Short mmCIF file of C-alpha atoms and ligand atoms in Angstrom, two decimals:
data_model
loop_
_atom_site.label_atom_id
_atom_site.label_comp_id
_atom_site.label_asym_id
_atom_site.label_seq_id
_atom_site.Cartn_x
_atom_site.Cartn_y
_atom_site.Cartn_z
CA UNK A 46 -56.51 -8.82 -19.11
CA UNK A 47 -55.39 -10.54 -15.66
CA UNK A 48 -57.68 -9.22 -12.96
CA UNK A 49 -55.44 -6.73 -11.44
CA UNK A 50 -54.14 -5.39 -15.01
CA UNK A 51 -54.72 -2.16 -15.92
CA UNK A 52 -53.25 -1.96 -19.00
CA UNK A 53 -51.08 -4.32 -22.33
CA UNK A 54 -47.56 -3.67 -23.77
CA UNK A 55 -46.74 -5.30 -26.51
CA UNK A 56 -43.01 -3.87 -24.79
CA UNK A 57 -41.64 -2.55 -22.02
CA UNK A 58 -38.59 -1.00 -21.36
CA UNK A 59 -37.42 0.03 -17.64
CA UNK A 60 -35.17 3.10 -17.99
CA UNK A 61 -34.19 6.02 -19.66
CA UNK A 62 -30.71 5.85 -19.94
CA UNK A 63 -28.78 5.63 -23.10
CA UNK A 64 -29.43 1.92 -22.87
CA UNK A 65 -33.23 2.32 -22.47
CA UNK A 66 -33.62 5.16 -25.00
CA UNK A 67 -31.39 3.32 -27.36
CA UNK A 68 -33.49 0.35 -27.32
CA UNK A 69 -36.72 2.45 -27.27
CA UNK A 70 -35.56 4.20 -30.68
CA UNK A 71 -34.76 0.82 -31.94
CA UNK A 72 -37.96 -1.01 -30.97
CA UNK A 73 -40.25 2.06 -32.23
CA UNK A 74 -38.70 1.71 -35.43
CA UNK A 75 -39.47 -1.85 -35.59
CA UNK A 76 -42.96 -1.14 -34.50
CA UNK A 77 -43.12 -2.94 -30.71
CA UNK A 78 -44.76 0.50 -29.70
CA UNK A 79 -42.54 0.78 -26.51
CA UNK A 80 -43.34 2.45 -23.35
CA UNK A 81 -40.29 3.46 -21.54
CA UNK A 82 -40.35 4.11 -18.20
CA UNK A 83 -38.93 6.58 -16.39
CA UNK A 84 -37.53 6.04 -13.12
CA UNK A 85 -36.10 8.45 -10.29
CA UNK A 86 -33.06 9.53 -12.09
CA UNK A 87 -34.24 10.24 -15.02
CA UNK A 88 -32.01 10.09 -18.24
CA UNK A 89 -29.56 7.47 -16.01
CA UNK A 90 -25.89 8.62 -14.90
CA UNK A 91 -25.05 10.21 -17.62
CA UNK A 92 -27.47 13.44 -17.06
CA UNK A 93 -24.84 13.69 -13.80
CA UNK A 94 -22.15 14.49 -16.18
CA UNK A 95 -20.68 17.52 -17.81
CA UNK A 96 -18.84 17.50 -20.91
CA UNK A 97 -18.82 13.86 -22.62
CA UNK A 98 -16.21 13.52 -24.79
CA UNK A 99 -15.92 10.54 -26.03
CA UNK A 100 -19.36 9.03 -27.31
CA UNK A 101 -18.40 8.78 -31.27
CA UNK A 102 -19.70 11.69 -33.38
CA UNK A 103 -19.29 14.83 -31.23
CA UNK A 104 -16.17 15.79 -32.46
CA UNK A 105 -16.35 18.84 -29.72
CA UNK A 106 -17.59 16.71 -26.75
CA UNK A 107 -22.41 16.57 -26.03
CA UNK A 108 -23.53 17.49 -22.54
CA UNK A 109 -24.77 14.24 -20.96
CA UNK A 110 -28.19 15.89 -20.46
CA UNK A 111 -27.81 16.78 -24.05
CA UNK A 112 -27.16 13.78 -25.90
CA UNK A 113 -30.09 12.10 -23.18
CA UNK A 114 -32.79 14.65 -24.34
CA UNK A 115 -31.53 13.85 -28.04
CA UNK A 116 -32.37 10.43 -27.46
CA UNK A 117 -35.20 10.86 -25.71
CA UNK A 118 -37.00 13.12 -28.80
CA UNK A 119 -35.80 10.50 -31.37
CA UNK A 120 -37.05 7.50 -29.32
CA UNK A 121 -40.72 9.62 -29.44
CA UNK A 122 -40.07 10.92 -33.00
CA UNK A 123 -40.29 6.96 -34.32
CA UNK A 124 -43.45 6.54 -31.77
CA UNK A 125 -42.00 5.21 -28.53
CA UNK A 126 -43.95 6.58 -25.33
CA UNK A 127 -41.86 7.44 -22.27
CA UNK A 128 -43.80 7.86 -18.67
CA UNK A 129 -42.80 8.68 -15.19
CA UNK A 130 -42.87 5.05 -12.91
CA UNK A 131 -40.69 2.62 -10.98
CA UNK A 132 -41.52 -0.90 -11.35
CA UNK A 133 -42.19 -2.82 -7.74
CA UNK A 134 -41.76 -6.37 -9.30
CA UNK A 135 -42.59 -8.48 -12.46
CA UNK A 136 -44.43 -11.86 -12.44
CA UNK A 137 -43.21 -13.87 -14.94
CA UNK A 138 -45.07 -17.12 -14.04
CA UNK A 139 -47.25 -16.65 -16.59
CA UNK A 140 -47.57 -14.69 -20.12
CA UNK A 141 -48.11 -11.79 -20.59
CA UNK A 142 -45.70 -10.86 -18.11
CA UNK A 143 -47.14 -8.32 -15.32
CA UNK A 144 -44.90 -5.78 -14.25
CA UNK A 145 -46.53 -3.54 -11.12
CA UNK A 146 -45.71 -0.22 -10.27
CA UNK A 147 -44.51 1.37 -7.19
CA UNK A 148 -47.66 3.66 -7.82
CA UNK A 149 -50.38 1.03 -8.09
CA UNK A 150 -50.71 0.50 -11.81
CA UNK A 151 -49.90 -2.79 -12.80
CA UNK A 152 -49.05 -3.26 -17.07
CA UNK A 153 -49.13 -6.70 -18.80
CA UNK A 154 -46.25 -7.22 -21.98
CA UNK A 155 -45.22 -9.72 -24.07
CA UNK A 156 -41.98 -8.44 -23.62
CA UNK A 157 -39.56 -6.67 -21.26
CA UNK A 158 -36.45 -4.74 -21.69
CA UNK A 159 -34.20 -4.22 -18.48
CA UNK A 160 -32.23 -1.26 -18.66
CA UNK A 161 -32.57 0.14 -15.05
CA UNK A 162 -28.78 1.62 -14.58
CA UNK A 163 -26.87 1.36 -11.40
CA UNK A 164 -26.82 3.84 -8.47
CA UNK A 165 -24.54 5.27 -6.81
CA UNK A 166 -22.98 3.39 -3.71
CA UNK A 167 -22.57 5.19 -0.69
CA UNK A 168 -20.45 4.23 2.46
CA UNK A 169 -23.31 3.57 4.90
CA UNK A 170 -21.36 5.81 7.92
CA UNK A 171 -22.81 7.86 10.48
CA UNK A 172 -23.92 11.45 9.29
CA UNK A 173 -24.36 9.68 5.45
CA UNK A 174 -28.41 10.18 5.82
CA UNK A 175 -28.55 13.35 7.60
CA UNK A 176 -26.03 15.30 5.38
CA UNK A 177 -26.81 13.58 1.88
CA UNK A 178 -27.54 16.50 -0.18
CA UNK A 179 -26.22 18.91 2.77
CA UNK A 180 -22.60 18.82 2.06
CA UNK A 181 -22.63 14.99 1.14
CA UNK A 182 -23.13 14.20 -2.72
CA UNK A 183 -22.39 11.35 -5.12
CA UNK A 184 -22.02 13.80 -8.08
CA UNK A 185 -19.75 16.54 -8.35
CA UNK A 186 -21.09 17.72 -11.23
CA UNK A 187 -24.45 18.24 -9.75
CA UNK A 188 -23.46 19.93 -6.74
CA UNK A 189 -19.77 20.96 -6.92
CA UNK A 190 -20.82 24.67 -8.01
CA UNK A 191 -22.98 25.06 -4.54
CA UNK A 192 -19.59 24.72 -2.56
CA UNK A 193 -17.89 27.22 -4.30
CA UNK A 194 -14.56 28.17 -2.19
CA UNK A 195 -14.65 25.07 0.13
CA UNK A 196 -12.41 22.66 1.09
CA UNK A 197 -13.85 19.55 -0.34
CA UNK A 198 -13.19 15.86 -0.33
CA UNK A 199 -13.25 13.15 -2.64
CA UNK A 200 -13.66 9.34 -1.68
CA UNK A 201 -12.76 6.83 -4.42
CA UNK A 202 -9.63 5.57 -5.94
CA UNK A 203 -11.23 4.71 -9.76
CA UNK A 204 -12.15 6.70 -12.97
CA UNK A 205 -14.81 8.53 -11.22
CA UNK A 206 -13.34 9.79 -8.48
CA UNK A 207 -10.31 11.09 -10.37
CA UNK A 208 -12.57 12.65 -12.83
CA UNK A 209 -14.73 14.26 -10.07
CA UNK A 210 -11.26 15.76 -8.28
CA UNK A 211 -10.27 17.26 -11.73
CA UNK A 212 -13.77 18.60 -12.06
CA UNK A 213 -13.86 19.79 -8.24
CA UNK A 214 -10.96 22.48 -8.93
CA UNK A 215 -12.90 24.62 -10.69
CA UNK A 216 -14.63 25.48 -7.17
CA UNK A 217 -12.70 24.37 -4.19
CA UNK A 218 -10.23 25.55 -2.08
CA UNK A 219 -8.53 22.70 -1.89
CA UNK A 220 -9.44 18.79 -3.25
CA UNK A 221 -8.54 16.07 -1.37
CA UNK A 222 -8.35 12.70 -2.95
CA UNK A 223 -9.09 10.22 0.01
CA UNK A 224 -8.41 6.43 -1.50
CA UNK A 225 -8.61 3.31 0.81
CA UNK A 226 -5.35 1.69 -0.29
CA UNK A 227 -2.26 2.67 -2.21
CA UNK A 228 -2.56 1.69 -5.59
CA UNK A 229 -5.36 3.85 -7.96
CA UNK A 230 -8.04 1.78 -9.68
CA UNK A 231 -8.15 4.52 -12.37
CA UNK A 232 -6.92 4.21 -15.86
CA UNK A 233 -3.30 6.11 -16.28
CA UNK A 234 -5.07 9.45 -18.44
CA UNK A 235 -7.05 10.12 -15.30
CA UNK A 236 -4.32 9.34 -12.83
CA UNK A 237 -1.86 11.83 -14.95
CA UNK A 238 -4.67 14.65 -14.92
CA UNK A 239 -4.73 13.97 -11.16
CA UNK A 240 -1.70 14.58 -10.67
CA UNK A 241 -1.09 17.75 -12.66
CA UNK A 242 -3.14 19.34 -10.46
CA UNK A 243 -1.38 17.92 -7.66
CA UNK A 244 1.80 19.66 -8.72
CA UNK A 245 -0.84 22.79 -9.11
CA UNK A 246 -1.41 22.50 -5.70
CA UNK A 247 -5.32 22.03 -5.91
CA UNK A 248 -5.73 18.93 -5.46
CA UNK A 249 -4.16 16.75 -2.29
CA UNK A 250 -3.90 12.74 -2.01
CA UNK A 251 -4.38 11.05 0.92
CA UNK A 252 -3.32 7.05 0.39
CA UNK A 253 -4.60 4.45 2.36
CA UNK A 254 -7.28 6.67 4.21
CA UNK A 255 -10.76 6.01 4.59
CA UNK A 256 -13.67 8.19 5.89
CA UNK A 257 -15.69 6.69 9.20
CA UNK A 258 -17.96 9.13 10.11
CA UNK A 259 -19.36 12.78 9.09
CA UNK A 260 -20.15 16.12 10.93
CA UNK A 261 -22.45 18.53 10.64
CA UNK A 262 -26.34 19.97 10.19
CA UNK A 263 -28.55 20.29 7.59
CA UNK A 264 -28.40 23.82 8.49
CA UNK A 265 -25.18 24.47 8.35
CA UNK A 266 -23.84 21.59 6.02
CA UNK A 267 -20.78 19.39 6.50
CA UNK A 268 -18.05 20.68 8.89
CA UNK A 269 -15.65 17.86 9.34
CA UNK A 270 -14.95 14.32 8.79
CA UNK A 271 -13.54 11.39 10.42
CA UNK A 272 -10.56 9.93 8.92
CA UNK A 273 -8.75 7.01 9.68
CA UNK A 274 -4.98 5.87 7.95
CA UNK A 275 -2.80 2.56 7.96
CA UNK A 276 0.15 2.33 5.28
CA UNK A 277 -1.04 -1.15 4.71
CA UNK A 278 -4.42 0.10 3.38
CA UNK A 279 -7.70 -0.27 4.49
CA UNK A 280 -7.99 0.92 7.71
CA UNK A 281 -11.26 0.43 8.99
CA UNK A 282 -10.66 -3.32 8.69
CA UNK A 283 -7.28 -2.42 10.63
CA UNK A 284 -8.99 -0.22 12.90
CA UNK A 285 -11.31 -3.44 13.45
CA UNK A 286 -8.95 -6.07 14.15
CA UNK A 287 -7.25 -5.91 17.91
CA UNK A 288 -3.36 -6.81 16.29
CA UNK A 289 -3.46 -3.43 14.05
CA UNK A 290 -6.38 -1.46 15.68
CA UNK A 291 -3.12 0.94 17.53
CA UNK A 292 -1.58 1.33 14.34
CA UNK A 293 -4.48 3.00 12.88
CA UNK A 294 -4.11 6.94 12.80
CA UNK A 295 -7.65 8.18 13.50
CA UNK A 296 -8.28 12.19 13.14
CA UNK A 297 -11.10 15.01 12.70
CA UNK A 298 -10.30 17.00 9.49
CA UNK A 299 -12.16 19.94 8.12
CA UNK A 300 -14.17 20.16 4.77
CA UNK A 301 -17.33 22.06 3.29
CA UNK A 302 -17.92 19.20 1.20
CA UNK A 303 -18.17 15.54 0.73
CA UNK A 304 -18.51 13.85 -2.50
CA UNK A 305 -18.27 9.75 -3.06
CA UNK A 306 -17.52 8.22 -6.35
CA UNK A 307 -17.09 4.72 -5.09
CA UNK A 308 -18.92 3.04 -7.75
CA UNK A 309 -22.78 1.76 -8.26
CA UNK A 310 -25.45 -0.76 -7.54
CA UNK A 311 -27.34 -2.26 -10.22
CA UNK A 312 -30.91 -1.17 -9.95
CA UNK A 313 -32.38 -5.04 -9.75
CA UNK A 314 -34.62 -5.04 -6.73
CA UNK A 315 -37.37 -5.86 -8.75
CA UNK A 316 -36.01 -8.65 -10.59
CA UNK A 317 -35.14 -10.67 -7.47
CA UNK A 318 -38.24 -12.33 -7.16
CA UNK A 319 -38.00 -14.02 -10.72
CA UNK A 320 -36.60 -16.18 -12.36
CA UNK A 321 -33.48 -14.21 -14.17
CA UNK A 322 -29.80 -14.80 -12.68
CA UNK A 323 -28.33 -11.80 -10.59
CA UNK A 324 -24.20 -12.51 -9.90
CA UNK A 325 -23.40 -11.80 -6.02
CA UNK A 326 -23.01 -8.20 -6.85
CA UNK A 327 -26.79 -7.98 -8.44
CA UNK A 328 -25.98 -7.31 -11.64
CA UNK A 329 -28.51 -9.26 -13.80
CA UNK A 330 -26.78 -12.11 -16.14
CA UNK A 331 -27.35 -11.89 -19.70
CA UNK A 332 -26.39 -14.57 -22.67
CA UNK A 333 -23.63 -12.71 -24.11
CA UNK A 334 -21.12 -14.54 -26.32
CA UNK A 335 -21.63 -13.08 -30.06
CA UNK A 336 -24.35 -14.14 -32.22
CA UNK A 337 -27.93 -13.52 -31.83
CA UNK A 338 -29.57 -13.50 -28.71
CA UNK A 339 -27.20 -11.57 -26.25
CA UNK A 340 -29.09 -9.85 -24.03
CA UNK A 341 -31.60 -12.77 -23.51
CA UNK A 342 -31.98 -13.32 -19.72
CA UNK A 343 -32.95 -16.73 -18.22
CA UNK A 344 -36.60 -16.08 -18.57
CA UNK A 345 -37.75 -16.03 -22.04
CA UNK A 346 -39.47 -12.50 -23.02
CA UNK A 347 -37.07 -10.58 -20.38
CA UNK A 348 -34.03 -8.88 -21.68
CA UNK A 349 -30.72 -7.30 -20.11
CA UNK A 350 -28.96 -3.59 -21.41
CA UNK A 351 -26.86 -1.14 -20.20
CA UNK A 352 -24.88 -0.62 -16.57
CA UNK A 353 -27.86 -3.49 -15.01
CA UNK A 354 -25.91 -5.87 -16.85
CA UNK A 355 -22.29 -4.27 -17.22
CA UNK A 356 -20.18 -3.48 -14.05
CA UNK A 357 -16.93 -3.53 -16.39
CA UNK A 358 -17.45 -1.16 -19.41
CA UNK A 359 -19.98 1.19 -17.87
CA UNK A 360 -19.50 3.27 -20.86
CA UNK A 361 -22.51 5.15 -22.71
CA UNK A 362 -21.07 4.17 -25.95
CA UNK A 363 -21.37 -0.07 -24.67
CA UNK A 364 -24.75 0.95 -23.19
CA UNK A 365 -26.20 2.28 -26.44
CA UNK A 366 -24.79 -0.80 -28.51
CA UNK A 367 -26.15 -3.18 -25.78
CA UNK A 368 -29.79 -0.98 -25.83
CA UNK A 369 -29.68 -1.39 -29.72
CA UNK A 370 -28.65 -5.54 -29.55
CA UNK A 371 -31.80 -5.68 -26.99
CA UNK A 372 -34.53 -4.52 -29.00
CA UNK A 373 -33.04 -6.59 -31.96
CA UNK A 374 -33.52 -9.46 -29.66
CA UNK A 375 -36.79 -8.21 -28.18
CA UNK A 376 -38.24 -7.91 -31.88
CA UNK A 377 -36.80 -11.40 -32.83
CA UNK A 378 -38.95 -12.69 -29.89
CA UNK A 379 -42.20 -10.70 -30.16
CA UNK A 380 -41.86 -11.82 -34.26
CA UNK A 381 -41.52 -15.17 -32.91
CA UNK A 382 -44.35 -15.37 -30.73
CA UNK A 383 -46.68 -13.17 -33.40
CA UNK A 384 -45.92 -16.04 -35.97
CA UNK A 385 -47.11 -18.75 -33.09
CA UNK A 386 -50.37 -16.86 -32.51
CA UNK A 387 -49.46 -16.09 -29.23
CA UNK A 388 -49.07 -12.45 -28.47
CA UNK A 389 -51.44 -10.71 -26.16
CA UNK A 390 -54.41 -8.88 -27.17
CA UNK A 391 -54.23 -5.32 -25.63
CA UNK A 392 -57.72 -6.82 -23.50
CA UNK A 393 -57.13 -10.56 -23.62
CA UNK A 394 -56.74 -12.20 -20.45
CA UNK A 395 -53.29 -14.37 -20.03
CA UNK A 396 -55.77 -17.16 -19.45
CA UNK A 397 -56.96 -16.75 -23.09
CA UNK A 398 -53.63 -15.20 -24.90
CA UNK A 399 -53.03 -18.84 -25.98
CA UNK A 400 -56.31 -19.27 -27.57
P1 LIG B 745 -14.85 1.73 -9.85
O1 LIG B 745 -13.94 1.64 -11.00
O2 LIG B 745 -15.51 0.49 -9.33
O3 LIG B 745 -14.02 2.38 -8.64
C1 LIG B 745 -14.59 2.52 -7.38
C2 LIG B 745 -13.50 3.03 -6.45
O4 LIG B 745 -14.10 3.26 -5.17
C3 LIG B 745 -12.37 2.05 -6.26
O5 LIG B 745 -11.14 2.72 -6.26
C4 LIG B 745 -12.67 1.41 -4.91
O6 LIG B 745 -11.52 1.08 -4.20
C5 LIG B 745 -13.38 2.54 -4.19
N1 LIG B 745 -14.32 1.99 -3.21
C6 LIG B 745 -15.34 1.13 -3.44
N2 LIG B 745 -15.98 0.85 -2.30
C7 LIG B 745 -15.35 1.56 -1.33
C8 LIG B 745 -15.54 1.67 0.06
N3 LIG B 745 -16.50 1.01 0.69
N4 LIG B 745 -14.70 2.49 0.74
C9 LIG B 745 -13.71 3.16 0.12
N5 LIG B 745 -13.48 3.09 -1.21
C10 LIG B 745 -14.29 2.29 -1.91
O7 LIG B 745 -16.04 2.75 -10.09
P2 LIG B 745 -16.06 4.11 -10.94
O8 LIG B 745 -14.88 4.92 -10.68
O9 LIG B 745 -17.41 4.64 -10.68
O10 LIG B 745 -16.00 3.59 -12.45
C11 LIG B 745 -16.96 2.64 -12.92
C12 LIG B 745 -16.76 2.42 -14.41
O11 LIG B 745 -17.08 3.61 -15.12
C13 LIG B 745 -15.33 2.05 -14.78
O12 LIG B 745 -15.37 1.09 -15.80
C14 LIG B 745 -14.75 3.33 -15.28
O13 LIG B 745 -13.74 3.15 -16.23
C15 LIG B 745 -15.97 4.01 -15.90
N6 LIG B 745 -15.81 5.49 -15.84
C16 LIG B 745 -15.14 6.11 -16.86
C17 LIG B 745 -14.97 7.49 -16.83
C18 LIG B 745 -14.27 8.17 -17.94
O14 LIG B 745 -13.37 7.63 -18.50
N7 LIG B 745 -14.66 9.38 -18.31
C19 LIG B 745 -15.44 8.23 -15.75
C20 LIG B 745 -16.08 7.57 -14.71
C21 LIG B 745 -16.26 6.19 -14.76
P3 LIG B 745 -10.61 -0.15 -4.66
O15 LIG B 745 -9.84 0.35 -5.84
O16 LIG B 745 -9.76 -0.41 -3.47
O17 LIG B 745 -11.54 -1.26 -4.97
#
């Protein structure tokens, strides 16, 4: 084992979303003995959600925490082992790979499954650190129900943020929709919900609006917000250039509650210092294309599944079939390099894995 190697994977998978779990019930079966780890959000985006209703087979909609622990005991029914840590970085200079954790321990594998998610985004204005989780939140589901009879706000203009709105009713006072230019991102299905419950009265949209700046205590949670509007859209850009900056209507409005659904950032960090291509955005780049091999990375050994990869679908059902393709691919590889003579022993050194 490499000096500062504690212990050998044949596999490792980073995440336990639906595309980590998938690919953990997949590689069990095909005995890789996978160890899954578990990072800070355990069980991915998808434990944030309610009702889902459209992952094939629940005919009467799964909780997302639900369908996650489902996975979760039929990944460790065929043998995979799942464990709480965040990987720091993988070296992938040499074989066995060595992936170190943010707590210390440091794993060799032959193999390595990405499937760290994406996080939520968040707007970076004054009052975000202070209040997050004090009024601020990036999931309505988690935290709607503790702002029960509030005015509450909703920043976003996508699928998200109309689905957290239409969610929000069931508490607030009011919702109001705050979107940074005129036209919605969100498919039409959303869009018409929205707007039923405009006609309802519950929830309000404000067009071309952005939010610059929150108020408030930890004590005492959020109590109101900067907004600024331009019927042009984007108004912070408006509000920062000295032709439009008068045109910009800047005012303090009142809300219990904040909640952003502006989209995510793919967890990555720890890919950044090897050799794998991340687009601008940090999502990592996988093969694609159909036949074998999809989620193959750049680096040989290292594959791509799930939201880390795919900032279009996003959808548990792609994540799952992308999870599933990358333990196909992982097995393919680890057959490969069995047949070759050139897996690592569980306490061979790198330096002698070729022997
Ligand atoms: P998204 O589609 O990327 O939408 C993000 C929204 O936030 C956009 O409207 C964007 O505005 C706005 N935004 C981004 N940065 C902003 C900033 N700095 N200030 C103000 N606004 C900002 O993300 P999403 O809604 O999270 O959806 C992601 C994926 O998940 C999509 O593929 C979606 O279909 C899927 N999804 C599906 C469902 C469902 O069907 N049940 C639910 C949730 C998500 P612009 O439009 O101006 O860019």
């Amino acid at each position: 084992m490499s000096e500062d190697a504690d212990e050998h994977r044949r596999l490792i998978i980073a995440g336990t979303g639906i595309a980590g779990l998938t690919a953990g019930i997949y590689a069990a079966r095909a005995n890789n003995e996978p160890l899954i780890l578990e990072g800070d959000e355990p069980g991915g985006q998808l434990t944030l959600t309610t009702d889902v209703e459209n992952y094939p087979g629940f005919s009467e909609g799964i909780s997302g925490p639900e369908l996650i622990n489902e996975m979760k005991a039929q990944a460790t029914k065929f043998g995979a082992e799942t464990e709480h840590g965040i990987v720091e970085s993988i070296d992938d200079s040499e074989r066995p790979f060595r992936v170190r954790l943010q707590n210390g321990h440091v794993y060799t594998c032959d193999a390595f499954i990405a499937a760290s998610g994406a996080s939520a985004r968040t707007l970076g204005i004054p009052g975000e650190d202070e209040l997050m989780g004090y009024g601020l939140s990036t999931c309505a589901t988690c935290d709607g129900a503790f702002f029960r009879g509030e005015d509450m706000l909703v920043v976003g203009g996508g699928d998200a943020a109309m689905e957290e709105a239409t969610f929000l009713t069931k508490f607030a006072d009011t919702v109001y929709l705050i979107h940074r230019r005129e036209e919605f991102r969100a498919e039409d299905v959303w869009i018409d919900r929205v707007m039923e419950q405009v006609e309802e009265g519950d929830i309000e949209i404000r067009k071309n609006t952005e939010v610059t700046a929150l108020h408030g205590t930890q004590e005492e949670g959020i109590d109101y917000v900067t907004l600024v509007e331009h019927p042009a859209g984007h108004p912070t850009e408006k509000l920062e250039d000295p032709e439009t900056a008068d045109e910009v209507n800047v005012y303090d409005f009142d809300v219990g509650a904040v909640f952003f659904a502006i989209g995510h950032t793919p967890n990555t960090d720890y890919l950044t210092e090897t050799d794998v291509e991340l687009n601008e955005d940090g999502y990592l780049r996988t093969e694609g294309g159909s036949g074998a091999g999809q989620t193959r990375t750049g680096v040989e050994g290292l594959f791509g599944a799930g939201d880390v990869v795919d900032y279009h679908y996003q959808q548990a059902v792609t994540a799952a079939g992308m999870g599933s393709k990358a333990a196909i691919d992982a097995d393919e590889y680890l057959t490969e390099l069995e047949r070759a003579g050139e897996l690592a022993e569980p306490d061979a050194s790198p330096a002698t894995a070729d022997d």
